[in-house]
Amino acid sequence: MKSNSTFLGSRVCRKSPVYHIAAMLLLVGVSGCQPQQNDSAISETEATLADSPLGPASTGDAPGFATRLLWGDLHVHSNLSFDAFSFGNRSLDPDQAYSFASGLPVQSSGGLMATLQRPLDFLMVSDHAEYMGVMRGLAQGNQSLLDAPFARRWQQFLDAGDLPAVVKEFRGSIQKTLEYTNVIPADFETSVWEEIIGTAEKHNKPGKFTAFAGYEWTSMIDGKNLHRNVVLADGPEITGLHKPFSAIDGNDPEMLWNHLHQYAVETGGQVLAIPHHGNPSDGLMFAESRMNGEPITPEYARKRRRWEPLYEVTQIKGDSEAHPLLSPQDPFADFENWDQTNIAMDPRNPETQTPALAHEYARPALKIGLQIARKVGTNPFQFGMIGSTDSHTSLATADSDNFFGKFLDSEPSINRLSNKMGGVLWANRKLTASGYAAVWSRSNTRKDIFDALKRREVYASTGPRISVRFFGGWNLEETLLKDPDFAAKAYLAGVPMGGVLTAPAEGEDAPVFLIRASKDPEGANLDRVQIIKGWLTEDGTAREQVYDVAWSDNRQKDVAEALPELPSTVNLRTASYDDSTGSVALAALWSDPDFDRRLSAFYYLRVLQIKTPRWTTYDAIRYGADLPPDLPGEIQERAYTSPIWYTPQSPATR
């Protein structure tokens, strides 16, 4: 029974305002296998841009299999970020962000004591590279920084209470509309970067908690979001040789990739970039041309696939798996979409901009990737999927019943239920309590987690700790469904999420997919598991189909193969639900009934919980307020796995 008494009692204590934010390590994997260290990892020379298929999770020996499910967040901002500091996060630095994620109590910017009751396994503080640490430096009177003319000018603006003037200049420099260049002193930049990598090193505890050093590249040309989070895999002896690349240095993603390539060549370091939140990009995130207007070339496709193996598909500013205007036959495509503006909050009408939408969401982008691969030989959008928060409070929280928002003004209070625009840019109640990155890893170390990210053996959750296994192959057998060592045998017989299947041998028909999902032990039951398939027809047209492959409550499909919805157990008057419907675990062995060995395709899982209250419903009950009439009172949380691709060509010709 999930009830408001649980929310206000054991997880949120009113006597002392301590927020116990749910998080948990869920170990579901190979029965009897112990976490292993860094053996049999897939290697890839960082000094080359050559394409790599990044297929199976191991080279074959059992110790190399990924047996640990780890949960984390690769997108959290501290007070080193220009916007986080400007809009209220004055005291929570990277040290406190890592401390909070690892389970230590932290006082939020709004004065609440916050503690993760279930700590995360890994975290990256991804502060904006643009003017990193400058606002905090001005507040501290950093003399090295104040030697710069722009910094003295900004200090005068701030002394006069004119923050908008500083924000205007900040945006102008990023979008390159300023008539002058703001040069940050090199020694100040170096000291801030040393703080970031030093703090990550301090909190990195191999086997217990992994702290990555990294940052966000924040290009937003004409208000169109092109942001990427840059993840560095190594220790300070190598990451200290890296210089964060900002949108002021270059606002074209190809410039960022070239910078990462140069770093890898010169240092031997490992690095990747993760695009995030394509919804407000006005169609630029997955455009079918380069930023210079030229067509996508084979080299571009190889570079993008090499440097950007993942996509952040869900976060605080909305979910970007699918859109109802693009997938009208999918009743679950309309989930927490943000489609009314670009990143600069310029209004737009989704009904008249579906061509742009098709280049912003993961599912259509995966289909476009198949089409581009047919033209140039390489799929530039062959990405896995993760979630992260994009929290600017330094607090990595993604649970609907304990949501700390994005900025100070969206921390828990009755004010964030208002429909008025907040002190930042939006009505806070439109924000989404999402998401986290799930990683199947060999151990909780930088190397093993980074290897999992690179090979795409990862998935996204909108918050709940749903455990998901997904394998594809030609000879997976039904006996694996009840085999305690199913994962070890599935690795040997096929590929995991993120992998690639090539043309079957003679006598092999359609690919077979092994699916096992378990609920978050502290969350809601599961409703169903779906396979989302995208493929190309012979004439190059992209198609999609949603298949229900495992479901709860012995429901029967109708004549149109539709599965009835479960009745909701949500009580909006008490912000509660119960698990009288749904299943603790779901499993299936599914073979594609429409498979054509000549046609490229991809398959990924969408795992749906039963309905639970939205975070605004919990807030309404907490503060004795009316439920917002323009927002859903309940939502259906979910997880999305990285796809498994099928290609008729051999790896050498992809």
Coordinates of N, CA and C in Angstrom, one line a residue, residues 475-547:
N475 N 19.1 -17.6 -31.5 CA 18.9 -19.0 -30.9 C 18.6 -18.9 -29.4
L476 N 18.0 -17.8 -28.9 CA 17.5 -17.7 -27.5 C 16.3 -18.6 -27.3
E477 N 16.4 -19.4 -26.2 CA 15.3 -20.4 -26.0 C 14.4 -20.1 -24.8
E478 N 13.2 -20.6 -24.9 CA 12.2 -20.3 -23.9 C 12.6 -20.8 -22.5
T479 N 13.5 -21.8 -22.4 CA 13.9 -22.3 -21.1 C 14.7 -21.2 -20.3
L480 N 15.2 -20.2 -21.0 CA 16.0 -19.1 -20.3 C 15.1 -18.3 -19.4
L481 N 13.8 -18.3 -19.7 CA 12.9 -17.4 -18.9 C 12.9 -17.8 -17.4
K482 N 13.1 -19.1 -17.1 CA 13.2 -19.5 -15.7 C 14.5 -20.0 -15.3
D483 N 15.5 -19.7 -16.1 CA 16.9 -20.2 -15.8 C 17.5 -19.1 -14.9
P484 N 18.0 -19.5 -13.7 CA 18.7 -18.5 -12.8 C 19.9 -17.9 -13.4
D485 N 20.5 -18.6 -14.4 CA 21.7 -18.1 -15.1 C 21.4 -17.6 -16.5
F486 N 20.1 -17.1 -16.6 CA 19.7 -16.7 -18.0 C 20.6 -15.6 -18.6
A487 N 21.1 -14.7 -17.8 CA 21.8 -13.6 -18.4 C 23.1 -14.1 -19.0
A488 N 23.8 -14.9 -18.2 CA 25.1 -15.5 -18.7 C 24.9 -16.2 -20.0
K489 N 23.9 -17.0 -20.1 CA 23.6 -17.8 -21.3 C 23.1 -16.9 -22.5
A490 N 22.4 -15.8 -22.1 CA 21.9 -14.9 -23.2 C 23.1 -14.1 -23.8
Y491 N 24.1 -13.8 -23.0 CA 25.3 -13.1 -23.5 C 26.0 -14.0 -24.5
L492 N 26.0 -15.3 -24.3 CA 26.7 -16.2 -25.2 C 25.9 -16.4 -26.4
A493 N 24.6 -16.3 -26.3 CA 23.7 -16.7 -27.5 C 23.3 -15.4 -28.3
G494 N 23.5 -14.2 -27.7 CA 23.0 -13.0 -28.4 C 23.7 -11.8 -28.0
V495 N 23.0 -10.7 -28.1 CA 23.6 -9.4 -27.7 C 22.6 -8.7 -26.7
P496 N 23.1 -7.9 -25.8 CA 22.3 -7.2 -24.8 C 21.8 -5.8 -25.5
M497 N 21.0 -5.1 -24.7 CA 20.6 -3.8 -25.2 C 21.8 -3.0 -25.6
G498 N 21.7 -2.2 -26.7 CA 22.8 -1.5 -27.2 C 23.5 -2.2 -28.3
G499 N 23.3 -3.5 -28.5 CA 24.0 -4.3 -29.4 C 23.4 -4.3 -30.8
V500 N 24.1 -5.0 -31.7 CA 23.7 -5.0 -33.1 C 23.7 -6.5 -33.6
L501 N 22.6 -6.9 -34.2 CA 22.4 -8.2 -34.9 C 22.6 -8.0 -36.4
T502 N 23.4 -8.9 -36.9 CA 23.6 -8.9 -38.4 C 22.8 -10.0 -39.0
A503 N 22.8 -10.1 -40.4 CA 22.0 -11.0 -41.1 C 22.1 -12.4 -40.6
P504 N 20.9 -13.1 -40.4 CA 21.0 -14.4 -39.9 C 21.6 -15.5 -40.8
A505 N 22.0 -16.5 -40.3 CA 22.6 -17.6 -41.1 C 21.4 -18.4 -41.7
E506 N 21.8 -19.3 -42.6 CA 20.7 -20.1 -43.2 C 20.1 -20.9 -42.2
G507 N 18.8 -21.0 -42.2 CA 18.0 -21.8 -41.3 C 17.5 -21.0 -40.1
E508 N 18.0 -19.8 -39.9 CA 17.6 -18.9 -38.8 C 16.5 -18.0 -39.4
D509 N 15.4 -17.8 -38.7 CA 14.3 -17.0 -39.2 C 14.4 -15.6 -38.5
A510 N 13.3 -15.3 -37.8 CA 13.3 -13.9 -37.1 C 14.1 -13.9 -35.9
P511 N 14.6 -12.7 -35.5 CA 15.3 -12.6 -34.2 C 14.4 -12.9 -33.1
V512 N 15.0 -13.4 -32.0 CA 14.2 -13.7 -30.8 C 14.8 -12.7 -29.7
F513 N 13.8 -12.2 -28.9 CA 14.2 -11.3 -27.8 C 13.8 -11.8 -26.5
L514 N 14.8 -11.7 -25.5 CA 14.5 -12.2 -24.2 C 14.3 -10.9 -23.3
I515 N 13.2 -10.9 -22.6 CA 12.9 -9.7 -21.8 C 12.5 -10.1 -20.4
R516 N 13.2 -9.5 -19.4 CA 12.8 -9.7 -18.0 C 12.8 -8.3 -17.3
A517 N 11.7 -8.0 -16.6 CA 11.6 -6.7 -15.9 C 11.0 -7.0 -14.5
S518 N 11.6 -6.2 -13.6 CA 11.1 -6.3 -12.2 C 10.8 -4.9 -11.6
K519 N 9.8 -4.8 -10.8 CA 9.4 -3.5 -10.3 C 10.5 -2.9 -9.3
D520 N 10.5 -1.6 -9.1 CA 11.3 -1.0 -8.1 C 10.7 -1.6 -6.8
P521 N 11.5 -2.2 -5.9 CA 11.0 -2.7 -4.6 C 10.3 -1.7 -3.8
E522 N 10.6 -0.4 -3.9 CA 9.9 0.6 -3.2 C 8.9 1.4 -4.1
G523 N 8.6 0.9 -5.2 CA 7.8 1.6 -6.2 C 6.5 0.8 -6.5
A524 N 5.9 1.1 -7.6 CA 4.6 0.5 -8.0 C 4.9 -0.7 -8.8
N525 N 3.8 -1.5 -8.9 CA 3.8 -2.7 -9.8 C 3.9 -2.3 -11.2
L526 N 4.2 -3.3 -12.1 CA 4.4 -3.1 -13.5 C 3.1 -3.4 -14.2
D527 N 2.7 -2.6 -15.2 CA 1.6 -2.8 -16.0 C 1.9 -3.7 -17.2
R528 N 2.9 -3.3 -18.0 CA 3.2 -4.1 -19.2 C 4.6 -3.8 -19.7
V529 N 5.1 -4.6 -20.6 CA 6.3 -4.4 -21.3 C 6.0 -4.4 -22.8
Q530 N 6.5 -3.4 -23.5 CA 6.3 -3.2 -24.9 C 7.6 -3.2 -25.7
I531 N 7.6 -3.8 -26.9 CA 8.7 -3.6 -27.8 C 8.3 -2.6 -28.8
I532 N 9.1 -1.6 -29.0 CA 9.0 -0.6 -30.0 C 9.9 -0.9 -31.1
K533 N 9.3 -1.2 -32.3 CA 10.1 -1.5 -33.5 C 10.0 -0.4 -34.5
G534 N 11.2 -0.1 -35.1 CA 11.2 0.9 -36.2 C 12.0 0.2 -37.3
W535 N 11.5 0.4 -38.6 CA 12.2 -0.3 -39.7 C 12.0 0.5 -41.0
L536 N 12.8 0.2 -42.0 CA 12.7 0.8 -43.3 C 12.0 -0.2 -44.3
T537 N 11.1 0.3 -45.1 CA 10.5 -0.5 -46.1 C 11.5 -0.5 -47.3
E538 N 11.2 -1.3 -48.3 CA 12.1 -1.4 -49.4 C 12.3 -0.1 -50.1
D539 N 11.3 0.8 -50.1 CA 11.5 2.1 -50.8 C 12.1 3.1 -49.9
G540 N 12.5 2.7 -48.6 CA 13.2 3.7 -47.7 C 12.3 4.4 -46.8
T541 N 11.0 4.1 -46.8 CA 10.0 4.7 -45.9 C 10.2 4.1 -44.5
A542 N 10.2 5.0 -43.5 CA 10.4 4.6 -42.1 C 9.0 4.3 -41.5
R543 N 9.0 3.1 -40.8 CA 7.7 2.7 -40.2 C 8.0 2.4 -38.7
E544 N 7.0 2.3 -37.9 CA 7.1 1.9 -36.5 C 5.9 1.1 -36.1
Q545 N 6.1 0.3 -35.1 CA 5.0 -0.6 -34.5 C 5.3 -0.8 -33.0
V546 N 4.2 -0.7 -32.2 CA 4.3 -1.0 -30.8 C 3.7 -2.4 -30.5
Y547 N 4.4 -3.3 -29.9 CA 3.9 -4.6 -29.6 C 3.9 -4.7 -28.0

